[in-house]
Structure formats: C-alpha cells, structure tokens
Amino acid sequence: MPATPHGPRDQERAHRAWMRLALDEAREAEATGDVPIGAVVVGPEGQVLAVGRNEREALGDPTAHAEVQAIRAAARALADDGGGDGWRLSDCTLVVTLEPCAMCAGAIVLARIPRVVFGAWDEKAGAAGSVFDILRERRLNHWVEVYPGVLEDECATLLRGFFAQHR
C-alpha cells in the first residue's frame, strides 16, 4: 500500500489505491445481501489498520454501516497494538465508497478522524456536503478534511447496479 502521500499527485494515487480496497469490501457486502458500501481506515504511515463493510442485513444491526464497522475495528487494532491515542483515530484517514450519512459523520467526528475520502455522493442522506455538512460543522469540536469523488463512477455504478436488482 502507498505510504503517506507527500504531494498532490502522491495523494491522489494513494486515495485511489485505498478506494480500490474499499470497493473490494463493498463487493463483499453485496455478496451477503447488504448494500455494497465498503470502508478502510488508513494509519499515519499509509498502512491499512482496518476495513469494514455494510453488515446491517448480515448482523441485523441498523448501526452496522461500513464506516462504523471500520472505525470500531481500527480502534480495537490500535488498542491491541498499544499504539495510537486509545479510541482517537487522530492520525488516520477513512476511505469509504459512499458519502457518509449523519450517523457515520457523527462517529467520524467523535473518533477525531482528520481526513475522509469518499467515492459517490449521497444526494438523499449524505452528511459531508450534499444534504448536511456535519464533517465541517464549525459548531462542533472537530473538523474533517473531505476529499470527495475518488473513483466516483465506479462507486456509483456498483450502488446503482445493486438497487436496480432490488427494485
């Protein structure tokens, strides 16, 4: 996996590589009947700390969104490793195939994640700029850098295909 990006071109390359991993997770979610959304938490050196996928159907848990699953796994990984700052993912990047919803954006803020990279926009429930902008809400105690539209077409196509089959 790419190391921490240093310039704009390196950053774009890293974001695309990490998004491909998130897309792999999204496809795994689809295989279990869940909406195909995947997420990856990347550490400060560019290492993958954790992955997550939608598991609401698989687990019968309305909070089992890809972002929440990845954040929980990353916090556990850091705790098990003895590194990091406990539950704070303050040096991490979250990469997700769909713009986070309000619940996930809240979890991102509470986990102190400084950067979010996402693929497709969610015009119905997105909370990173389309419907709400929780990640950059100045009244909150933490703000997030947002990098939208990474492999957007591929992410959106996966979601459109899933919903076309389920309507």
mmCIF file of C-alpha atoms in Angstrom:
data_model
loop_
_atom_site.group_PDB
_atom_site.id
_atom_site.type_symbol
_atom_site.label_atom_id
_atom_site.label_comp_id
_atom_site.label_asym_id
_atom_site.label_seq_id
_atom_site.Cartn_x
_atom_site.Cartn_y
_atom_site.Cartn_z
ATOM 1 C CA MET A 1 0.000 0.000 0.000
ATOM 2 C CA PRO A 2 1.132 3.530 -0.619
ATOM 3 C CA ALA A 3 2.916 5.371 2.140
ATOM 4 C CA THR A 4 1.597 8.633 3.479
ATOM 5 C CA PRO A 5 1.214 10.897 0.436
ATOM 6 C CA HIS A 6 3.520 13.915 0.267
ATOM 7 C CA GLY A 7 2.384 15.836 -2.819
ATOM 8 C CA PRO A 8 -0.924 16.256 -4.640
ATOM 9 C CA ARG A 9 -0.096 13.573 -7.202
ATOM 10 C CA ASP A 10 1.007 11.118 -4.482
ATOM 11 C CA GLN A 11 -2.122 11.941 -2.512
ATOM 12 C CA GLU A 12 -4.392 11.249 -5.469
ATOM 13 C CA ARG A 13 -2.620 7.961 -6.186
ATOM 14 C CA ALA A 14 -2.909 6.873 -2.548
ATOM 15 C CA HIS A 15 -6.589 7.830 -2.360
ATOM 16 C CA ARG A 16 -7.348 5.784 -5.480
ATOM 17 C CA ALA A 17 -5.434 2.735 -4.177
ATOM 18 C CA TRP A 18 -7.229 2.895 -0.832
ATOM 19 C CA MET A 19 -10.591 3.362 -2.571
ATOM 20 C CA ARG A 20 -9.985 0.156 -4.540
ATOM 21 C CA LEU A 21 -9.665 -1.661 -1.206
ATOM 22 C CA ALA A 22 -12.914 -0.072 -0.041
ATOM 23 C CA LEU A 23 -14.568 -1.203 -3.285
ATOM 24 C CA ASP A 24 -13.396 -4.755 -2.570
ATOM 25 C CA GLU A 25 -15.132 -4.533 0.814
ATOM 26 C CA ALA A 26 -18.263 -3.132 -0.863
ATOM 27 C CA ARG A 27 -18.387 -6.150 -3.165
ATOM 28 C CA GLU A 28 -18.117 -8.424 -0.105
ATOM 29 C CA ALA A 29 -21.103 -6.625 1.427
ATOM 30 C CA GLU A 30 -23.108 -7.152 -1.735
ATOM 31 C CA ALA A 31 -22.304 -10.869 -1.641
ATOM 32 C CA THR A 32 -24.118 -11.104 1.715
ATOM 33 C CA GLY A 33 -27.145 -9.104 0.570
ATOM 34 C CA ASP A 34 -26.092 -5.820 2.103
ATOM 35 C CA VAL A 35 -25.912 -2.514 0.256
ATOM 36 C CA PRO A 36 -22.433 -2.512 -1.316
ATOM 37 C CA ILE A 37 -20.577 0.070 0.713
ATOM 38 C CA GLY A 38 -17.039 -0.506 1.921
ATOM 39 C CA ALA A 39 -14.615 1.432 4.092
ATOM 40 C CA VAL A 40 -10.944 1.384 5.022
ATOM 41 C CA VAL A 41 -9.142 3.123 7.883
ATOM 42 C CA VAL A 42 -5.581 4.009 6.970
ATOM 43 C CA GLY A 43 -2.914 4.819 9.545
ATOM 44 C CA PRO A 44 -0.428 7.673 9.506
ATOM 45 C CA GLU A 45 2.183 5.687 7.559
ATOM 46 C CA GLY A 46 -0.300 4.628 4.896
ATOM 47 C CA GLN A 47 -0.879 1.193 6.414
ATOM 48 C CA VAL A 48 -4.379 -0.284 6.444
ATOM 49 C CA LEU A 49 -5.493 -0.527 10.067
ATOM 50 C CA ALA A 50 -8.972 -1.876 9.453
ATOM 51 C CA VAL A 51 -11.658 -2.486 6.879
ATOM 52 C CA GLY A 52 -15.418 -2.506 7.140
ATOM 53 C CA ARG A 53 -18.442 -3.146 5.013
ATOM 54 C CA ASN A 54 -22.153 -2.712 5.399
ATOM 55 C CA GLU A 55 -23.411 -5.559 7.569
ATOM 56 C CA ARG A 56 -26.851 -4.329 8.559
ATOM 57 C CA GLU A 57 -28.599 -7.308 6.956
ATOM 58 C CA ALA A 58 -25.937 -9.838 7.929
ATOM 59 C CA LEU A 59 -25.935 -8.756 11.596
ATOM 60 C CA GLY A 60 -29.461 -7.397 11.934
ATOM 61 C CA ASP A 61 -27.900 -4.181 13.252
ATOM 62 C CA PRO A 62 -29.043 -0.797 11.927
ATOM 63 C CA THR A 63 -25.745 0.793 13.028
ATOM 64 C CA ALA A 64 -23.546 -1.702 11.146
ATOM 65 C CA HIS A 65 -22.614 0.744 8.396
ATOM 66 C CA ALA A 66 -19.254 0.286 6.664
ATOM 67 C CA GLU A 67 -17.727 3.365 8.313
ATOM 68 C CA VAL A 68 -18.799 2.372 11.825
ATOM 69 C CA GLN A 69 -17.530 -1.182 11.333
ATOM 70 C CA ALA A 70 -14.153 0.119 10.097
ATOM 71 C CA ILE A 71 -13.859 2.693 12.901
ATOM 72 C CA ARG A 72 -14.634 0.073 15.556
ATOM 73 C CA ALA A 73 -12.087 -2.351 14.075
ATOM 74 C CA ALA A 74 -9.410 0.361 13.820
ATOM 75 C CA ALA A 75 -9.923 1.428 17.436
ATOM 76 C CA ARG A 76 -9.633 -2.226 18.538
ATOM 77 C CA ALA A 77 -6.498 -2.695 16.423
ATOM 78 C CA LEU A 78 -4.844 0.348 17.973
ATOM 79 C CA ALA A 79 -5.841 -0.735 21.482
ATOM 80 C CA ASP A 80 -4.498 -4.254 20.884
ATOM 81 C CA ASP A 81 -1.288 -2.798 19.455
ATOM 82 C CA GLY A 82 -0.836 -0.459 22.396
ATOM 83 C CA GLY A 83 -0.217 2.343 19.938
ATOM 84 C CA GLY A 84 -2.134 5.398 18.984
ATOM 85 C CA ASP A 85 -4.220 7.503 21.308
ATOM 86 C CA GLY A 86 -6.783 4.994 22.539
ATOM 87 C CA TRP A 87 -10.061 5.346 20.680
ATOM 88 C CA ARG A 88 -8.927 8.534 18.987
ATOM 89 C CA LEU A 89 -8.031 7.899 15.352
ATOM 90 C CA SER A 90 -6.402 11.315 15.155
ATOM 91 C CA ASP A 91 -3.716 10.417 12.600
ATOM 92 C CA CYS A 92 -5.913 8.262 10.375
ATOM 93 C CA THR A 93 -7.786 8.582 7.099
ATOM 94 C CA LEU A 94 -11.178 6.995 6.488
ATOM 95 C CA VAL A 95 -11.865 5.952 2.904
ATOM 96 C CA VAL A 96 -15.440 4.993 2.010
ATOM 97 C CA THR A 97 -17.254 4.276 -1.235
ATOM 98 C CA LEU A 98 -20.290 6.460 -0.441
ATOM 99 C CA GLU A 99 -20.564 9.851 1.234
ATOM 100 C CA PRO A 100 -21.115 9.232 4.966
ATOM 101 C CA CYS A 101 -24.599 9.604 6.436
ATOM 102 C CA ALA A 102 -25.313 11.690 9.553
ATOM 103 C CA MET A 103 -24.724 8.769 11.932
ATOM 104 C CA CYS A 104 -21.394 7.889 10.339
ATOM 105 C CA ALA A 105 -20.323 11.520 10.131
ATOM 106 C CA GLY A 106 -21.014 11.817 13.852
ATOM 107 C CA ALA A 107 -18.894 8.742 14.533
ATOM 108 C CA ILE A 108 -16.090 10.197 12.386
ATOM 109 C CA VAL A 109 -16.146 13.442 14.372
ATOM 110 C CA LEU A 110 -16.237 11.593 17.703
ATOM 111 C CA ALA A 111 -13.313 9.362 16.663
ATOM 112 C CA ARG A 112 -11.338 12.519 15.768
ATOM 113 C CA ILE A 113 -10.567 11.283 12.253
ATOM 114 C CA PRO A 114 -8.968 14.224 10.425
ATOM 115 C CA ARG A 115 -9.491 13.103 6.798
ATOM 116 C CA VAL A 116 -12.301 11.414 4.893
ATOM 117 C CA VAL A 117 -12.030 10.281 1.286
ATOM 118 C CA PHE A 118 -15.242 9.167 -0.365
ATOM 119 C CA GLY A 119 -16.364 7.964 -3.775
ATOM 120 C CA ALA A 120 -20.002 8.590 -4.690
ATOM 121 C CA TRP A 121 -22.152 11.430 -3.404
ATOM 122 C CA ASP A 122 -25.328 10.548 -1.496
ATOM 123 C CA GLU A 123 -27.882 13.138 -2.577
ATOM 124 C CA LYS A 124 -30.542 11.697 -0.225
ATOM 125 C CA ALA A 125 -28.688 11.266 3.063
ATOM 126 C CA GLY A 126 -25.110 12.496 2.678
ATOM 127 C CA ALA A 127 -23.597 14.411 5.575
ATOM 128 C CA ALA A 128 -20.291 15.505 4.058
ATOM 129 C CA GLY A 129 -21.597 18.285 1.859
ATOM 130 C CA SER A 130 -24.607 17.147 -0.161
ATOM 131 C CA VAL A 131 -27.535 17.222 2.309
ATOM 132 C CA PHE A 132 -25.706 18.113 5.524
ATOM 133 C CA ASP A 133 -22.092 19.012 6.234
ATOM 134 C CA ILE A 134 -21.511 17.553 9.669
ATOM 135 C CA LEU A 135 -17.838 16.862 8.970
ATOM 136 C CA ARG A 136 -17.114 20.576 8.580
ATOM 137 C CA GLU A 137 -19.677 21.960 11.020
ATOM 138 C CA ARG A 138 -17.899 24.830 12.811
ATOM 139 C CA ARG A 139 -20.048 24.480 15.942
ATOM 140 C CA LEU A 140 -18.553 21.050 16.643
ATOM 141 C CA ASN A 141 -15.231 20.464 18.384
ATOM 142 C CA HIS A 142 -13.571 18.645 15.461
ATOM 143 C CA TRP A 143 -13.433 19.356 11.728
ATOM 144 C CA VAL A 144 -12.564 16.989 8.945
ATOM 145 C CA GLU A 145 -10.815 17.461 5.609
ATOM 146 C CA VAL A 146 -13.026 15.959 2.899
ATOM 147 C CA TYR A 147 -11.818 14.556 -0.423
ATOM 148 C CA PRO A 148 -14.927 13.669 -2.481
ATOM 149 C CA GLY A 149 -15.381 11.931 -5.801
ATOM 150 C CA VAL A 150 -12.486 9.445 -5.712
ATOM 151 C CA LEU A 151 -13.329 6.689 -8.229
ATOM 152 C CA GLU A 152 -16.816 8.176 -8.120
ATOM 153 C CA ASP A 153 -18.114 6.475 -11.268
ATOM 154 C CA GLU A 154 -17.023 3.020 -10.147
ATOM 155 C CA CYS A 155 -18.522 3.507 -6.683
ATOM 156 C CA ALA A 156 -21.806 4.879 -8.037
ATOM 157 C CA THR A 157 -22.101 2.140 -10.671
ATOM 158 C CA LEU A 158 -21.791 -0.558 -8.010
ATOM 159 C CA LEU A 159 -24.577 1.037 -5.972
ATOM 160 C CA ARG A 160 -26.864 1.644 -8.971
ATOM 161 C CA GLY A 161 -26.473 -1.981 -10.049
ATOM 162 C CA PHE A 162 -27.379 -3.224 -6.589
ATOM 163 C CA PHE A 163 -30.515 -1.088 -6.343
ATOM 164 C CA ALA A 164 -31.600 -1.930 -9.892
ATOM 165 C CA GLN A 165 -31.606 -5.618 -8.899
ATOM 166 C CA HIS A 166 -33.549 -4.967 -5.686
ATOM 167 C CA ARG A 167 -36.398 -2.853 -7.024
#
